[in-house]
Coordinates of C-alpha atoms (C1' of nucleotides) in Angstrom, one line a residue:
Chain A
X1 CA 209.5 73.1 34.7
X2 CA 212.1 72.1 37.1
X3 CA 212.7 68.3 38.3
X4 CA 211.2 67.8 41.6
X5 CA 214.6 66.2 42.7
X6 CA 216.4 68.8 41.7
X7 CA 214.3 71.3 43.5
X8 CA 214.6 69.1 46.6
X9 CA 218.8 68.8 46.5
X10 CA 219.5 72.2 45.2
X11 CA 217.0 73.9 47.4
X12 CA 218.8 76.9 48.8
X13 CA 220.0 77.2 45.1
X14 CA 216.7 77.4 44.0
X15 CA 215.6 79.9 46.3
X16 CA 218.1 82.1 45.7
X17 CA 217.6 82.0 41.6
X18 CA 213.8 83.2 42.6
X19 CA 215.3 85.9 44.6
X20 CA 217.2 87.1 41.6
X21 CA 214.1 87.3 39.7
X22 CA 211.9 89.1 42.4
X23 CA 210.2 86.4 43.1
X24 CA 208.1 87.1 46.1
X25 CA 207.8 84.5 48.6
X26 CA 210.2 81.8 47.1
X27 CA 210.7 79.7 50.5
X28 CA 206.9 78.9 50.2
X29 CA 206.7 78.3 46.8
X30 CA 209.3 75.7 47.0
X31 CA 208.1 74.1 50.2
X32 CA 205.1 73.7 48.7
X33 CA 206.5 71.6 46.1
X34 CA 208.4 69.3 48.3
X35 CA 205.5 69.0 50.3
X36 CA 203.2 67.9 47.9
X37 CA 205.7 65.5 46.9
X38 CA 206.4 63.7 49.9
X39 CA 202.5 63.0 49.8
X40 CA 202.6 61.8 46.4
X41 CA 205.2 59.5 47.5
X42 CA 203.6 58.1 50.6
X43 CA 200.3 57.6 49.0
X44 CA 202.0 55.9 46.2
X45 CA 203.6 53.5 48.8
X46 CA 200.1 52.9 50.5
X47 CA 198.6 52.4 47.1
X48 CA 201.5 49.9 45.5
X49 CA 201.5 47.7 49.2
X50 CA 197.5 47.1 48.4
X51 CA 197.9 46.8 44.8
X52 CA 200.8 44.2 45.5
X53 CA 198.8 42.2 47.9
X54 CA 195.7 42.3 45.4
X55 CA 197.9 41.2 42.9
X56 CA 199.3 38.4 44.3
X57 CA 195.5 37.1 45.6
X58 CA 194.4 36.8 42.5
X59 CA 196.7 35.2 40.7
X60 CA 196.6 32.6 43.6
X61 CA 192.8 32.7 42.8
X62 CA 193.6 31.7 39.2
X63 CA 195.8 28.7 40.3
X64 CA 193.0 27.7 42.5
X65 CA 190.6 27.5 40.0
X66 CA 192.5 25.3 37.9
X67 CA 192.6 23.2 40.8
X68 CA 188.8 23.3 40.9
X69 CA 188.7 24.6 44.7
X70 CA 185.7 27.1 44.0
X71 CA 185.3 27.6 47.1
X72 CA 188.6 28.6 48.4
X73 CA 188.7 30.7 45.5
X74 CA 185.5 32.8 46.7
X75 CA 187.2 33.0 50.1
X76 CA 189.9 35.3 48.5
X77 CA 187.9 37.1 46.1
X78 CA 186.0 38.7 48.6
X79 CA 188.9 39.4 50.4
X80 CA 190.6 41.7 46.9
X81 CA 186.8 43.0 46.6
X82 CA 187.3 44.5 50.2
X83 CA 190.3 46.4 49.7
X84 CA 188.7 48.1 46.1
X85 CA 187.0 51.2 47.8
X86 CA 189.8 52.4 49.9
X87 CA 192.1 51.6 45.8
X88 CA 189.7 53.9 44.5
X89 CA 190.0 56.6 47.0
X90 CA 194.0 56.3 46.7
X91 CA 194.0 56.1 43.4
X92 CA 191.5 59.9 43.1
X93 CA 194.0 61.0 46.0
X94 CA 196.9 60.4 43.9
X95 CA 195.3 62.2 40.5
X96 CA 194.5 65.0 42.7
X97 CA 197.7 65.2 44.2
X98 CA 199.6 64.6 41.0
X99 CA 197.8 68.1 39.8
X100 CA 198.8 69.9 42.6
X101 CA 202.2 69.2 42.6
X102 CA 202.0 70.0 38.4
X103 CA 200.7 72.7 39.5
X104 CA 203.1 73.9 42.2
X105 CA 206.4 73.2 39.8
X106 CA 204.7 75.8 37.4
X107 CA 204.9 78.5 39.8
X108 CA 208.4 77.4 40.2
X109 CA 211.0 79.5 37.2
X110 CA 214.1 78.2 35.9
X111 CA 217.4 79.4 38.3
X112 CA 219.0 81.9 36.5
X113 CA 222.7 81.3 35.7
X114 CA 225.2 83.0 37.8
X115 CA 225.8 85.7 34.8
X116 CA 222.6 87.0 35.1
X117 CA 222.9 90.5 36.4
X118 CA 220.9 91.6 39.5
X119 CA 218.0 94.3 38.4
X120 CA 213.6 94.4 38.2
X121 CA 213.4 96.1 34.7
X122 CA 214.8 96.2 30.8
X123 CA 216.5 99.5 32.4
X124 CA 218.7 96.8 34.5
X125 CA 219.4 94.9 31.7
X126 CA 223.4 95.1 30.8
X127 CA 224.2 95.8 27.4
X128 CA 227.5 93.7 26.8
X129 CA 228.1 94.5 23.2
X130 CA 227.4 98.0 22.1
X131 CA 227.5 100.0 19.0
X132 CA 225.8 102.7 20.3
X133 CA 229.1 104.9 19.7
X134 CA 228.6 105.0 15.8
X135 CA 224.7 105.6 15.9
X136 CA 223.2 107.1 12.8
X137 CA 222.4 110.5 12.3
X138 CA 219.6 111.3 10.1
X139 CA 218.7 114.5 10.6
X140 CA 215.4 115.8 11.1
X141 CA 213.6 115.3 8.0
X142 CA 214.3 111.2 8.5
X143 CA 210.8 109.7 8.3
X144 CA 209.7 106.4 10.9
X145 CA 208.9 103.4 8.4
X146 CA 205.3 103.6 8.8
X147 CA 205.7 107.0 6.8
X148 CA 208.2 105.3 4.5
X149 CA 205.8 102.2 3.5
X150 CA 203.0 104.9 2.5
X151 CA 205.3 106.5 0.2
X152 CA 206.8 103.9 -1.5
X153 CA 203.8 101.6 -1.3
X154 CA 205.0 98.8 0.7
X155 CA 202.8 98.1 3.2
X156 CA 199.4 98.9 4.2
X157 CA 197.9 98.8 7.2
X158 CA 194.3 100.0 6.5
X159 CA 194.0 97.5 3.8
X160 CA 195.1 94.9 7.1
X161 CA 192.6 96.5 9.0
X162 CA 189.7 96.3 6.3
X163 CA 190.4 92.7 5.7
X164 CA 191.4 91.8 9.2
X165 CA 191.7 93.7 12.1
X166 CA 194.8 96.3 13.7
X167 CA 197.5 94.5 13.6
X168 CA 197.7 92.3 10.5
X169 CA 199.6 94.6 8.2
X170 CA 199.2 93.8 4.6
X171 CA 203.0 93.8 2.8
X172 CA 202.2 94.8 -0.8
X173 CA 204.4 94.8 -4.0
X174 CA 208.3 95.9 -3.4
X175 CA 207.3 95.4 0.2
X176 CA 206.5 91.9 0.2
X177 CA 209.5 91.2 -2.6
X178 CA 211.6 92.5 0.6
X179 CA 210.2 90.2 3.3
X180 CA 210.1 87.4 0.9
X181 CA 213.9 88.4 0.4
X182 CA 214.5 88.5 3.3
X183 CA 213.6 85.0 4.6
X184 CA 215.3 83.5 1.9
X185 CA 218.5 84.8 3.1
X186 CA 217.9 83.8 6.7
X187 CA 216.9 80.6 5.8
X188 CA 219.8 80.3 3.5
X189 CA 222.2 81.5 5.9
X190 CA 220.8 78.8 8.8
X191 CA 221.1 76.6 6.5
X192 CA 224.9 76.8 5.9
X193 CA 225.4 76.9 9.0
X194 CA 224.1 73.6 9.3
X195 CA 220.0 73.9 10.8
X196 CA 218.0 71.5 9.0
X197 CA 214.9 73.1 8.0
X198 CA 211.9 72.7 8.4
X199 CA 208.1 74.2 7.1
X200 CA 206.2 72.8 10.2
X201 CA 202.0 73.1 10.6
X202 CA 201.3 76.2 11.8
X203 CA 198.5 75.2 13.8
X204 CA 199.4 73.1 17.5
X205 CA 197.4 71.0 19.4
X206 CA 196.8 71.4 23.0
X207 CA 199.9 68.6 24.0
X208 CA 202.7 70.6 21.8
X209 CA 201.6 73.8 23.1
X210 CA 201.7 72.7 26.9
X211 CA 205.1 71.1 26.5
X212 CA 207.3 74.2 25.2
X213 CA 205.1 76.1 28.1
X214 CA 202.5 78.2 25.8
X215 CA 200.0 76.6 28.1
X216 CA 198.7 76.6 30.9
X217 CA 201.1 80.3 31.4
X218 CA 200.6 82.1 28.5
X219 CA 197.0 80.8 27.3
X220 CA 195.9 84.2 26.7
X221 CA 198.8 84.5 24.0
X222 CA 197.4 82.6 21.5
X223 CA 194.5 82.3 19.1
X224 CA 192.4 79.5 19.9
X225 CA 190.5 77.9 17.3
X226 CA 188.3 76.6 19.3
X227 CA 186.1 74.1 17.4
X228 CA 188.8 71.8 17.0
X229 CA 190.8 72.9 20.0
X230 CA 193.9 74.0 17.9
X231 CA 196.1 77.1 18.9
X232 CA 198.2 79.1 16.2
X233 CA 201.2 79.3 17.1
X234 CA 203.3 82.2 18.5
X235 CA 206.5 81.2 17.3
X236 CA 208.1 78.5 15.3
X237 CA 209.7 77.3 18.2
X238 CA 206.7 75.8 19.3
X239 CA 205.9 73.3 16.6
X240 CA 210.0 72.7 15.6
X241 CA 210.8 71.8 19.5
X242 CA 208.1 69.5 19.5
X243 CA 209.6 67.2 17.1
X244 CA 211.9 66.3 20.1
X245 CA 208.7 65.8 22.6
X246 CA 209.0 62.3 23.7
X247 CA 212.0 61.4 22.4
X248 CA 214.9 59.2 23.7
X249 CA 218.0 60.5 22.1
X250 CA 221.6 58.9 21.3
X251 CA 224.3 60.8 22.4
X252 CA 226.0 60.8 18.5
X253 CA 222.6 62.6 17.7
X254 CA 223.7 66.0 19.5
X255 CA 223.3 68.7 18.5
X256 CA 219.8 68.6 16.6
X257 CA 220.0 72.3 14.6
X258 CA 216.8 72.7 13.6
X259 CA 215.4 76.5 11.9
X260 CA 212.5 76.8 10.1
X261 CA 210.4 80.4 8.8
X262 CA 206.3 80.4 10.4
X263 CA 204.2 83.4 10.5
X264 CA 203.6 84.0 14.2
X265 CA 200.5 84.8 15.7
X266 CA 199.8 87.0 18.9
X267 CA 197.1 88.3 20.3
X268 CA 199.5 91.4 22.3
X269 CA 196.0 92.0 24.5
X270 CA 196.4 94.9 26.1
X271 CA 199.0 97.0 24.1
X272 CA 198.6 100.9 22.8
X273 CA 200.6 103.2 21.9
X274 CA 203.4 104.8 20.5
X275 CA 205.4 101.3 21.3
X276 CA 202.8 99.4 18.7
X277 CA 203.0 102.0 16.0
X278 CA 203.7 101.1 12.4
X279 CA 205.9 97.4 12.6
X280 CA 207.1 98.0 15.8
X281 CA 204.4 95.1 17.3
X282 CA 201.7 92.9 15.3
X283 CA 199.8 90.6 15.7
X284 CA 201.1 88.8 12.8
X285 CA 204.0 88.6 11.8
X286 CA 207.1 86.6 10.1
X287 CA 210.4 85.0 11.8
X288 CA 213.0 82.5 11.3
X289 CA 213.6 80.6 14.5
X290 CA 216.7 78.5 15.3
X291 CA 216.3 75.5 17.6
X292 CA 219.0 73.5 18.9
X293 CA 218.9 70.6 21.4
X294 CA 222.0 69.4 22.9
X295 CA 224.7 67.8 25.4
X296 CA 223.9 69.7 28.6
X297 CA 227.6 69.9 28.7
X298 CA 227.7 72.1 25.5
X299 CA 224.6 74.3 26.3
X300 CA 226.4 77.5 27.0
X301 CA 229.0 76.7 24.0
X302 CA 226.2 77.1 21.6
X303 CA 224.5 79.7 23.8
X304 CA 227.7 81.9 22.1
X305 CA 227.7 80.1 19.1
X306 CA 224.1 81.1 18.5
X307 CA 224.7 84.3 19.8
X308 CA 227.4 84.6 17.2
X309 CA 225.3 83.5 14.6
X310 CA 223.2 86.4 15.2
X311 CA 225.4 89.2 15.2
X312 CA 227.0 87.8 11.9
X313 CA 223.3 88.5 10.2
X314 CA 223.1 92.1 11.7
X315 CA 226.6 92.6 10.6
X316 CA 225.7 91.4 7.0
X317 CA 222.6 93.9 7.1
X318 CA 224.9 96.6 8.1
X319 CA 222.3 97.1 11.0
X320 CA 223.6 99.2 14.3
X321 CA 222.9 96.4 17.2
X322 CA 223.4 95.8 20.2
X323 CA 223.5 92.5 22.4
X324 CA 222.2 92.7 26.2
X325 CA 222.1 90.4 29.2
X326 CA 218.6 89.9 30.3
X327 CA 218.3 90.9 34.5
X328 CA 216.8 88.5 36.6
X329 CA 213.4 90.8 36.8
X330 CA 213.1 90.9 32.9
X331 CA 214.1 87.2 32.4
X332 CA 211.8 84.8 31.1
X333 CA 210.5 82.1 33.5
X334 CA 211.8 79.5 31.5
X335 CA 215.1 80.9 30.7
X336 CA 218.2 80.3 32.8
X337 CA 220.2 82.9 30.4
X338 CA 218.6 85.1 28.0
X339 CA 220.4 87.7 25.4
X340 CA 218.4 90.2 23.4
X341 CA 219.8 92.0 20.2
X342 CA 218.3 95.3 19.6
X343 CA 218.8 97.0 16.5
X344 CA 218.4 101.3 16.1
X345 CA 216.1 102.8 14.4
X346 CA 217.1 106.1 13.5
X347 CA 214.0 107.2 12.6
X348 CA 212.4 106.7 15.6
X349 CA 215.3 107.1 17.7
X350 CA 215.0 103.9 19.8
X351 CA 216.8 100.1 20.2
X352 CA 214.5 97.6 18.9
X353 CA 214.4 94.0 20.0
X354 CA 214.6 91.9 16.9
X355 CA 215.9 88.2 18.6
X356 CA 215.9 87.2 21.7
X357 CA 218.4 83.9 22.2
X358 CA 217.8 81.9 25.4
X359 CA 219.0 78.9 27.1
X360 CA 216.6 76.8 28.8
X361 CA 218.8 74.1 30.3
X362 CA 217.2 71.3 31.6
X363 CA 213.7 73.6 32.3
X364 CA 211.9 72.8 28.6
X365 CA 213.2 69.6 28.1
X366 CA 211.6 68.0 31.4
X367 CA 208.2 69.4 30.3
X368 CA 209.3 68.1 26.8
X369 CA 210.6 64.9 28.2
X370 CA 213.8 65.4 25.3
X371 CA 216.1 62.6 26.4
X372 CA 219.0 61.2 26.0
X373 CA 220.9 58.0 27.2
X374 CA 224.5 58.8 28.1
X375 CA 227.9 56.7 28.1
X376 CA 226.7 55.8 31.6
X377 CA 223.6 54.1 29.9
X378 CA 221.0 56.1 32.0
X379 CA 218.8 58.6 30.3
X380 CA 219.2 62.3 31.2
X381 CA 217.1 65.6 29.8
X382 CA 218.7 67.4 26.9
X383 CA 219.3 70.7 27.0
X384 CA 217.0 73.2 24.0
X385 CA 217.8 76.5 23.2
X386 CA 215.8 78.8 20.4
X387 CA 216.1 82.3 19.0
X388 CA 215.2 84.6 16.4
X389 CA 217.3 84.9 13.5
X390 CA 215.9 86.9 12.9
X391 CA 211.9 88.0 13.1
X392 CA 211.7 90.6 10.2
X393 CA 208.9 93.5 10.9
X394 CA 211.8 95.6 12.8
X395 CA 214.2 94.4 10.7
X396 CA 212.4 95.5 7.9
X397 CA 211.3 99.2 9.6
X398 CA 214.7 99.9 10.6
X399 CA 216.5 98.6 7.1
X400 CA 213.8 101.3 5.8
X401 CA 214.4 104.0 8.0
X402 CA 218.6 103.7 8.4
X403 CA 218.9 103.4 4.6
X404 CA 216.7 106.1 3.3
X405 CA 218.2 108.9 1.2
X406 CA 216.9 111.7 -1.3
X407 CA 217.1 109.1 -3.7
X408 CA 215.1 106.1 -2.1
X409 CA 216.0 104.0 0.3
X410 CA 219.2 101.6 -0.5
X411 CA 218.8 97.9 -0.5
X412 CA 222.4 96.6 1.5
X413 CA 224.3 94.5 -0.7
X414 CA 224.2 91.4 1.0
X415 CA 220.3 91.0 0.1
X416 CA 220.5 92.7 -3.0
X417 CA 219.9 89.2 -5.2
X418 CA 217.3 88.0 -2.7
X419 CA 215.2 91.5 -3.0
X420 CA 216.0 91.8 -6.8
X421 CA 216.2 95.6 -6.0
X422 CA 219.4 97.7 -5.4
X423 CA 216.9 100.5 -4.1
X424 CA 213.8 101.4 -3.0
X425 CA 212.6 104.6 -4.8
Chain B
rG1 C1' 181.4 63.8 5.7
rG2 C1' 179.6 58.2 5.0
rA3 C1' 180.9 52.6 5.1
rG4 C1' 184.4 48.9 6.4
rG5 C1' 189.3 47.2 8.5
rA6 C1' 193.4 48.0 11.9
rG7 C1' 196.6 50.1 16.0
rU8 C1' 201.3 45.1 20.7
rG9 C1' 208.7 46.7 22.6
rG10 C1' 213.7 50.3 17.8
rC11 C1' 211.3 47.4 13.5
rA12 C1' 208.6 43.0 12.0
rG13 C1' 205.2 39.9 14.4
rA14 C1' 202.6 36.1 18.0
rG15 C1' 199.2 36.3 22.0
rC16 C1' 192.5 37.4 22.1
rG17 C1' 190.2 36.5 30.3
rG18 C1' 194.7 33.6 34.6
rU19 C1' 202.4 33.3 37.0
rU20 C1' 202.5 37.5 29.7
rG21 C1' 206.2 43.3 30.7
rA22 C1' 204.6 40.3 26.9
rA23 C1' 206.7 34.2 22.3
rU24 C1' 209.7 34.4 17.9
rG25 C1' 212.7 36.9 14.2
rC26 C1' 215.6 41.3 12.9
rA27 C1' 218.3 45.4 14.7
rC28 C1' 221.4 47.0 18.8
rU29 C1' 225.2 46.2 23.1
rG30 C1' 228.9 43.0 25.6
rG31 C1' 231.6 38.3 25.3
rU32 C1' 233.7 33.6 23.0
rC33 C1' 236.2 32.3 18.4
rU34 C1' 239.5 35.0 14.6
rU35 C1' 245.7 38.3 12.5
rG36 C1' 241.2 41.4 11.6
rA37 C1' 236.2 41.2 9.9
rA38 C1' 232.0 38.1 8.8
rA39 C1' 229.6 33.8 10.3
rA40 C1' 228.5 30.8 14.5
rC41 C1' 227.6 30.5 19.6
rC42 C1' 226.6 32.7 24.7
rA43 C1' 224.7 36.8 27.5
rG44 C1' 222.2 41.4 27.7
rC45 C1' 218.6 44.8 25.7
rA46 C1' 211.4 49.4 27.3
rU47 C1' 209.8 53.8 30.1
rA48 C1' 208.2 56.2 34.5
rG49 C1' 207.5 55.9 39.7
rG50 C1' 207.7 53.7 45.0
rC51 C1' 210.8 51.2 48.9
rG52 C1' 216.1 49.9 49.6
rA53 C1' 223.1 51.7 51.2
rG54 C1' 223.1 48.0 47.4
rA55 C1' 221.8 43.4 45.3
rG56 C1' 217.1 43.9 44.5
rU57 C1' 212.0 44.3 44.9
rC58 C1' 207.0 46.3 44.1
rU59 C1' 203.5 49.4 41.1
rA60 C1' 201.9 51.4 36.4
rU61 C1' 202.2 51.2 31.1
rC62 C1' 200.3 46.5 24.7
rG63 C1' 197.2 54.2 20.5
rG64 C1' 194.6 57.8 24.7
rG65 C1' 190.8 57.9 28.5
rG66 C1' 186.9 55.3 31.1
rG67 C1' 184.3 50.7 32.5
rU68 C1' 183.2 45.1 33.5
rU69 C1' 186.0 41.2 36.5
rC70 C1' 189.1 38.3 42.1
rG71 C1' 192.2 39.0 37.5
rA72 C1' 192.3 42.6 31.0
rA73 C1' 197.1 43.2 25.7
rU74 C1' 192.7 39.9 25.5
rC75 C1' 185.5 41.8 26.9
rC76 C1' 182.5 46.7 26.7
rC77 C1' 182.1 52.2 25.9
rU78 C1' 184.5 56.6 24.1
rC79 C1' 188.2 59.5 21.7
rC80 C1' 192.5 59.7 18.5
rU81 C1' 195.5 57.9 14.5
rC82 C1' 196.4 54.9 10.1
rC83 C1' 194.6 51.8 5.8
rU84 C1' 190.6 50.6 1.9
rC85 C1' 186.1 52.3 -0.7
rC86 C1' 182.5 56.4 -1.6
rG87 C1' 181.5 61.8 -1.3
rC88 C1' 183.7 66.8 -1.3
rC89 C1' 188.0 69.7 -2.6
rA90 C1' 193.3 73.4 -3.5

RNA sequence: GGAGGAGUGGCAGAGCGGUUGAAUGCACUGGUCUUGAAAACCAGCAUAGGCGAGAGUCUAUCGGGGGUUCGAAUCCCUCCUCCUCCGCCA
């Protein structure tokens, strides 16, 4: 969430970021904020003045009492024990307050950054790198993947629904040896390019998923184990950001490149359809996230970077892809500048989202409380940024359906000694 | 899961009801000294919030939450975590 300061000295800024996102009644949202907070502050001050005062009673009641004047002493006690109902009521006026005003900051999205384009839906969404002009042709006889993992016995998703539910495809045999491929290389190529690594618990308790925002907004999201109150997570990012949670950070420390491979776990309520066919959405399934927490100087500079990163993978694949600027409507609330990559699938003739790289700015970190002191000696938030690089179901349907031939389906070179397979056939 | 012990500042470690936000040591930062460094010496060194132009000042925080008391790091309850022993187990 945003800083209540900020809120208050960038107001008309604020405002204007919720217009960009469609936000419908930002002037009210925002006074609401300030509001509350100039009522935490005054009850604060009302609260400190009597605590103050108590305070200074009865330490003066202590020095008394060495002195042996009881009854001095008594004279003053009563005179703390007085003031104790109306602490109380401050002190359950400030809690409640406190809540609100949590409350109010979470209706409150991060201000989109002045490239985001104006628009409500993914239609408005402005593709700024595009291969669209080399799209493969496959003719009509090309099969979707989910028709190409029954032939060639690479994934089932009975078997998934047998053991499981719909959703949970089970990868069998050359099909698992190319997702298991697959993360190696990812996790290989992160790692040259200098993410530390990490295989983090892949279930969260209720602290780590409020602070990268899972909770209270997207509650519904997750599986809940329930009995000991522990969420699975949704994404990596969620346990690897939370390293940082809490954290005073040196300025030598930037930047913290952190990737690590999780199975993710959604629940998707609500989706049907052609758009969940086959791999095209689960409810579990695998990714390699990259995390990086840095100067808030450098946050856009490794927006690209990261961005770069991305395209090299897709480019190593041999994937058709496409890079496109999230519009304020389909940003996400706690994204100041988002880019998806889409990748074609011949097959089924459509762009599918495979990463999605975001820069949160200030927005994560506050909730996160990621700090750092700077040459001035003061602390300041961090500013985190994640993406997927990459999360492999697509990946893995539209490697199947580009590559397909008469002859099988060809493995590209670059993942050839990860899959131990040159082709699928 | 059962029995016992313990959680204090970046680390180590005192304090166990009264001016203790917390001794002392180490680490760290600045200074003196030095050609430079080390050593020695001097000074500084938690986080969040309120009030204030600022100097500053007040409040909260000694694993988390709650309670007793005029007053809690110190007493009580509860939860969490770690250690030791037993049980179970990939």
């Amino acid at each position: 969430m945003l800083q209540v300061n900020f809120i208050r000295d960038n107001k008309e800024q604020v405002i204007a970021g919720m217009q960009t996102r469609n936000y419908k009644g930002a002037q009210l949202a925002v006074d609401k904020v300030l509001m509350l907070d100039d009522q935490r502050k005054s009850t604060q001050t009302e609260l400190d003045t009597i605590l103050a005062a108590n305070n200074k009673i009865s330490k003066e009641i202590g020095g008394l009492y060495k002195q042996g004047k009881r009854d001095e002493a008594e004279g003053l006690k009563a005179q703390v024990e007085s003031q104790k109902g109306r602490v109380k009521e401050l002190e359950e006026e400030m809690r409640q307050v406190k809540v609100k005003l949590r409350d109010a900051l979470l209706e409150i999205p991060n201000v989109p950054h002045p490239n985001v384009p104006p628009g409500n839906t993914d239609e408005d969404n402005e593709v700024f790198q595009d291969w669209s002009k080399d799209l493969p042709e496959m003719g009509a006889d090309a099969q979707p993947h989910w028709e190409l993992g029954k032939k060639y016995n690479l994934f089932d998703f009975e078997l998934g629904v047998k053991i499981t539910g719909a959703g949970f495809p089970l990868f069998r045999g050359r099909g698992a040896r190319l997702q298991r491929g697959l993360i190696n290389f990812f996790l290989d190529a992160a790692h040259k390019a200098g993410y530390e690594e990490f295989m983090p618990p892949l279930l969260v308790n209720e602290d780590s998923a409020r602070a990268t925002g899972q909770l209270p907004d997207k509650e519904g999201q997750m599986y809940h184990a329930t009995k000991d109150n522990l969420y699975l997570i949704p994404t990596a990012e969620v346990p690897v950001t939370n390293i940082c949670r809490d954290v005073i950070l040196n300025e030598k420390d930037f930047p913290i490149k952190m990737t690590g491979h999780t199975p993710c776990f959604r629940r998707e309520a609500g989706s049907y359809g052609k758009e969940v066919k086959g791999l095209n959405r689960v409810h579990q399934f695998e990714k390699v996230e990259i995390v990086q927490v840095v100067h808030p100087e450098k946050s856009y500079e490794v927006l690209q970077e990261m961005v770069k990163y991305v395209e090299g993978l897709l480019q190593q694949l041999k994937l058709p892809y496409r890079i496109l600027t999230l519009c304020g409507g389909d940003l996400g609330f706690t994204s100041a500048l988002t880019y998806d990559f889409e990748v074609y699938s011949a097959a089924q003739k459509r762009w599918l989202e495979v990463s999605s790289i975001s820069n949160f700015e200030t927005y994560q970190s506050n909730r996160l409380k990621v700090r750092f002191k700077g040459s001035d000696k003061k602390t300041h938030l961090a500013h985190t940024l994640n993406g997927s690089a990459l999360a492999l179901p697509r990946i893995i349907a539209a490697l199947l359906e580009n590559n397909q031939t008469a002859e099988g389906i060809k493995i590209p070179k670059a993942i050839q000694s990860y899959v131990g397979m040159e082709i699928i056939s």
